[in-house]
Short mmCIF file of C-alpha atoms and ligand atoms in Angstrom, two decimals:
data_model
loop_
_atom_site.label_atom_id
_atom_site.label_comp_id
_atom_site.label_asym_id
_atom_site.label_seq_id
_atom_site.Cartn_x
_atom_site.Cartn_y
_atom_site.Cartn_z
CA MET A 1 -153.67 -63.75 18.41
CA SER A 2 -154.49 -64.29 14.85
CA GLU A 3 -155.54 -60.69 14.52
CA MET A 4 -151.85 -59.68 14.43
CA GLU A 5 -149.67 -62.56 13.10
CA ASP A 6 -147.18 -60.07 11.58
CA LEU A 7 -147.62 -57.64 14.55
CA ARG A 8 -150.15 -55.48 12.55
CA VAL A 9 -153.57 -54.97 13.70
CA THR A 10 -155.69 -54.64 10.55
CA ALA A 11 -159.21 -54.64 11.89
CA CYS A 12 -160.18 -53.87 15.45
CA GLU A 13 -163.48 -52.27 16.57
CA ARG A 14 -163.10 -52.62 20.39
CA CYS A 15 -163.23 -48.88 21.14
CA PRO A 16 -166.32 -47.22 19.62
CA GLU A 17 -165.02 -43.61 20.08
CA LEU A 18 -161.70 -44.34 18.66
CA VAL A 19 -163.15 -46.15 15.67
CA GLU A 20 -165.18 -43.04 15.08
CA SER A 21 -162.20 -40.62 15.42
CA ARG A 22 -159.50 -42.57 13.59
CA ASN A 23 -158.74 -42.65 9.92
CA ARG A 24 -156.65 -45.69 10.21
CA ILE A 25 -155.02 -48.03 12.76
CA VAL A 26 -151.41 -46.94 13.43
CA ASN A 27 -149.24 -50.02 14.01
CA GLY A 28 -145.76 -50.17 15.46
CA THR A 29 -142.77 -49.52 13.05
CA GLY A 30 -139.27 -50.97 12.95
CA PRO A 31 -137.61 -54.36 13.11
CA ASP A 32 -139.66 -57.06 14.89
CA ASP A 33 -136.36 -58.14 16.66
CA ALA A 34 -135.24 -54.60 17.75
CA GLU A 35 -133.41 -54.44 21.12
CA LEU A 36 -134.81 -51.03 21.84
CA LEU A 37 -138.46 -50.36 21.90
CA PHE A 38 -140.08 -46.94 22.30
CA VAL A 39 -143.67 -46.82 23.63
CA GLY A 40 -145.69 -43.55 23.19
CA GLU A 41 -149.22 -42.72 24.17
CA GLY A 42 -151.19 -42.85 21.04
CA PRO A 43 -151.36 -41.50 17.45
CA GLY A 44 -151.83 -37.82 16.88
CA ALA A 45 -153.13 -36.12 13.74
CA ASN A 46 -149.91 -36.67 11.66
CA GLU A 47 -149.58 -40.23 12.70
CA ASP A 48 -153.33 -40.84 11.92
CA ALA A 49 -152.77 -39.41 8.47
CA GLU A 50 -149.61 -41.22 7.68
CA GLY A 51 -150.21 -44.52 9.49
CA GLU A 52 -146.91 -44.44 11.39
CA PRO A 53 -146.10 -43.55 14.99
CA PHE A 54 -144.05 -40.40 15.88
CA VAL A 55 -143.95 -38.72 12.44
CA GLY A 56 -145.10 -35.20 13.54
CA ARG A 57 -143.26 -32.67 15.66
CA SER A 58 -142.69 -35.11 18.46
CA GLY A 59 -141.30 -37.62 15.87
CA SER A 60 -138.77 -35.00 14.67
CA VAL A 61 -137.57 -34.50 18.24
CA LEU A 62 -137.25 -38.27 18.69
CA ASP A 63 -135.39 -38.56 15.32
CA ASP A 64 -133.07 -35.70 16.08
CA GLY A 65 -132.33 -37.15 19.53
CA LEU A 66 -131.48 -40.52 18.08
CA ARG A 67 -129.40 -39.02 15.36
CA ALA A 68 -127.50 -37.04 18.05
CA ILE A 69 -126.47 -40.36 19.68
CA GLY A 70 -125.58 -41.98 16.37
CA VAL A 71 -128.69 -44.32 16.30
CA ASP A 72 -130.90 -44.52 13.12
CA ARG A 73 -134.67 -44.58 13.58
CA SER A 74 -134.73 -47.67 11.40
CA ALA A 75 -132.67 -49.61 14.01
CA VAL A 76 -135.39 -49.16 16.77
CA ARG A 77 -138.96 -50.15 17.12
CA ILE A 78 -141.58 -47.45 17.91
CA THR A 79 -145.12 -48.13 19.01
CA ASN A 80 -147.93 -46.69 21.14
CA CYS A 81 -150.20 -47.80 23.94
CA VAL A 82 -153.21 -47.37 21.79
CA ARG A 83 -153.14 -47.66 18.06
CA CYS A 84 -156.03 -45.27 17.15
CA ARG A 85 -156.15 -41.56 17.45
CA PRO A 86 -158.34 -40.41 20.47
CA PRO A 87 -160.69 -37.53 19.53
CA GLU A 88 -159.12 -34.05 20.08
CA ASN A 89 -155.92 -35.77 21.22
CA ARG A 90 -157.34 -36.53 24.66
CA ASP A 91 -155.67 -39.14 26.73
CA PRO A 92 -156.75 -42.61 26.04
CA THR A 93 -159.16 -43.90 28.77
CA THR A 94 -158.46 -46.89 31.01
CA GLU A 95 -160.80 -49.01 29.06
CA GLU A 96 -159.15 -48.07 25.74
CA LEU A 97 -155.66 -48.90 27.26
CA ALA A 98 -156.90 -52.23 28.35
CA ASN A 99 -158.49 -53.00 24.92
CA CYS A 100 -155.28 -52.36 23.23
CA ARG A 101 -153.02 -54.02 25.87
CA GLY A 102 -152.94 -57.42 24.21
CA TYR A 103 -151.58 -56.00 21.00
CA LEU A 104 -148.76 -54.21 22.87
CA GLU A 105 -147.99 -57.39 24.90
CA THR A 106 -147.87 -59.41 21.76
CA GLU A 107 -145.44 -56.82 20.21
CA ILE A 108 -143.15 -56.89 23.29
CA ASP A 109 -143.20 -60.62 23.48
CA ARG A 110 -142.22 -60.98 19.84
CA LEU A 111 -139.43 -58.45 20.07
CA GLY A 112 -137.95 -59.62 23.43
CA PRO A 113 -136.22 -56.09 23.62
CA GLU A 114 -133.28 -55.38 25.94
CA VAL A 115 -135.02 -52.24 27.04
CA ILE A 116 -138.45 -50.54 26.62
CA VAL A 117 -138.40 -46.80 26.80
CA THR A 118 -141.60 -45.11 27.82
CA LEU A 119 -142.18 -41.66 26.27
CA GLY A 120 -144.13 -39.68 28.77
CA LYS A 121 -146.60 -40.26 31.46
CA VAL A 122 -149.32 -42.37 29.97
CA PRO A 123 -146.97 -45.16 28.70
CA SER A 124 -144.96 -45.03 31.92
CA GLU A 125 -147.98 -45.47 34.11
CA HIS A 126 -149.52 -48.07 31.85
CA LEU A 127 -146.50 -50.34 31.78
CA LEU A 128 -145.39 -49.73 35.37
CA GLU A 129 -148.87 -49.90 36.77
CA ARG A 130 -148.44 -47.08 39.13
CA SER A 131 -148.36 -43.26 39.34
CA VAL A 132 -145.16 -41.86 37.79
CA ALA A 133 -143.79 -38.40 38.18
CA VAL A 134 -142.08 -38.53 34.68
CA THR A 135 -139.90 -35.38 34.87
CA LYS A 136 -138.49 -36.56 38.24
CA GLU A 137 -138.26 -40.18 37.35
CA ALA A 138 -136.84 -39.97 33.82
CA GLY A 139 -133.68 -42.00 33.41
CA GLU A 140 -134.77 -44.55 36.07
CA ILE A 141 -134.99 -48.21 35.13
CA GLU A 142 -137.52 -50.59 36.61
CA GLU A 143 -138.01 -54.25 36.02
CA VAL A 144 -141.73 -55.20 35.64
CA ARG A 145 -143.62 -58.16 34.39
CA ILE A 146 -145.36 -57.51 31.11
CA GLY A 147 -147.51 -60.39 29.83
CA GLY A 148 -145.80 -62.57 32.42
CA GLU A 149 -142.26 -61.92 31.45
CA PRO A 150 -139.88 -59.70 33.35
CA ARG A 151 -139.01 -56.60 31.22
CA ARG A 152 -136.66 -53.71 31.71
CA VAL A 153 -138.40 -50.33 31.47
CA LEU A 154 -136.59 -47.05 31.26
CA ILE A 155 -138.76 -43.95 31.88
CA ASN A 156 -138.37 -40.92 29.71
CA VAL A 157 -140.18 -37.58 29.14
CA HIS A 158 -142.31 -37.30 26.09
CA PRO A 159 -140.44 -35.64 23.19
CA ALA A 160 -143.14 -32.93 22.98
CA ALA A 161 -142.14 -31.91 26.53
CA THR A 162 -138.83 -30.67 25.26
CA LEU A 163 -140.61 -28.21 22.95
CA TYR A 164 -142.16 -26.19 25.70
CA ASP A 165 -139.52 -26.71 28.46
CA ARG A 166 -135.99 -26.64 27.10
CA SER A 167 -134.60 -27.91 30.39
CA GLN A 168 -136.25 -31.25 29.51
CA SER A 169 -134.16 -31.70 26.38
CA GLU A 170 -131.05 -32.68 28.38
CA THR A 171 -133.15 -35.24 30.34
CA PHE A 172 -134.58 -36.60 27.16
CA GLU A 173 -131.25 -36.88 25.44
CA SER A 174 -129.31 -38.41 28.32
CA THR A 175 -132.04 -41.00 28.69
CA LEU A 176 -131.85 -41.85 24.95
CA GLU A 177 -128.15 -42.35 25.38
CA GLN A 178 -128.72 -44.61 28.40
CA ALA A 179 -131.24 -46.63 26.37
CA ALA A 180 -128.85 -47.10 23.46
CA ASP A 181 -126.16 -48.27 25.87
CA LEU A 182 -128.50 -50.73 27.47
CA ALA A 183 -129.58 -52.06 24.13
CA GLY A 184 -126.04 -52.38 22.99
CA LEU A 185 -126.77 -50.21 19.89
CA GLU A 186 -123.57 -49.06 18.12
CA ASN A 187 -122.97 -45.40 18.31
CA SER A 188 -122.04 -44.37 14.77
CA SER A 189 -120.26 -41.26 15.94
CA ASP A 190 -117.92 -43.58 17.88
CA GLN A 191 -117.67 -45.68 14.81
CA SER A 192 -116.68 -42.77 12.63
CA ARG A 193 -114.01 -41.73 15.23
CA LEU A 194 -112.61 -45.29 14.96
CA ASP A 195 -112.87 -45.14 11.20
CA GLY A 196 -110.36 -42.24 11.24
CA PHE A 197 -107.67 -44.59 12.45
N1 URA B 1 -147.19 -38.81 20.59
C1 URA B 1 -147.32 -40.12 20.96
O1 URA B 1 -147.40 -40.49 22.17
N2 URA B 1 -147.34 -40.98 19.98
C2 URA B 1 -147.20 -40.70 18.68
O2 URA B 1 -147.23 -41.63 17.81
C3 URA B 1 -147.01 -39.37 18.33
C4 URA B 1 -147.08 -38.40 19.32
#
């Protein structure tokens, strides 16, 4: 796909409403060989303003969660199902998800991550291609074919869910920990304990 040789979509006008509502296309961020890939729903106002996924309140929750398990945001890749902000933050439509699917599949193919973590209902249902009760299923791993390749998908709640339901924080955190383990990411707090010796 020549539109995204370096994994950046720089010009796309497939979704007329999104072209209208966006200020910019928000591409994935992080190493293009990351073992851990987070997939959110789509950019919100902050992401649309800054051009990076998960930089608003949800992003702070994600960053804090990663920090708590000793993983730096710069070690993981973060992207979204759609790269343009939907008007009034509505969910992306089936057609918009389909229009953006190729970009996501190219990103997943290039990375070949150990694990893909879905953040919330929209990315979980998009990648697993079934209904998902996210709160109940968070922490479950499923192998699915994405772009023809088998991939390991770990369901998580959306970081924003922890803001209005504190009981979801524990689920969110333990699923992050599980993800880091599966991806073989070094926990720097373990490391600092070792450094003490
Ligand atoms: N929520 C998402 O799903 N994605 C973002 O980039 C920000 C908030």
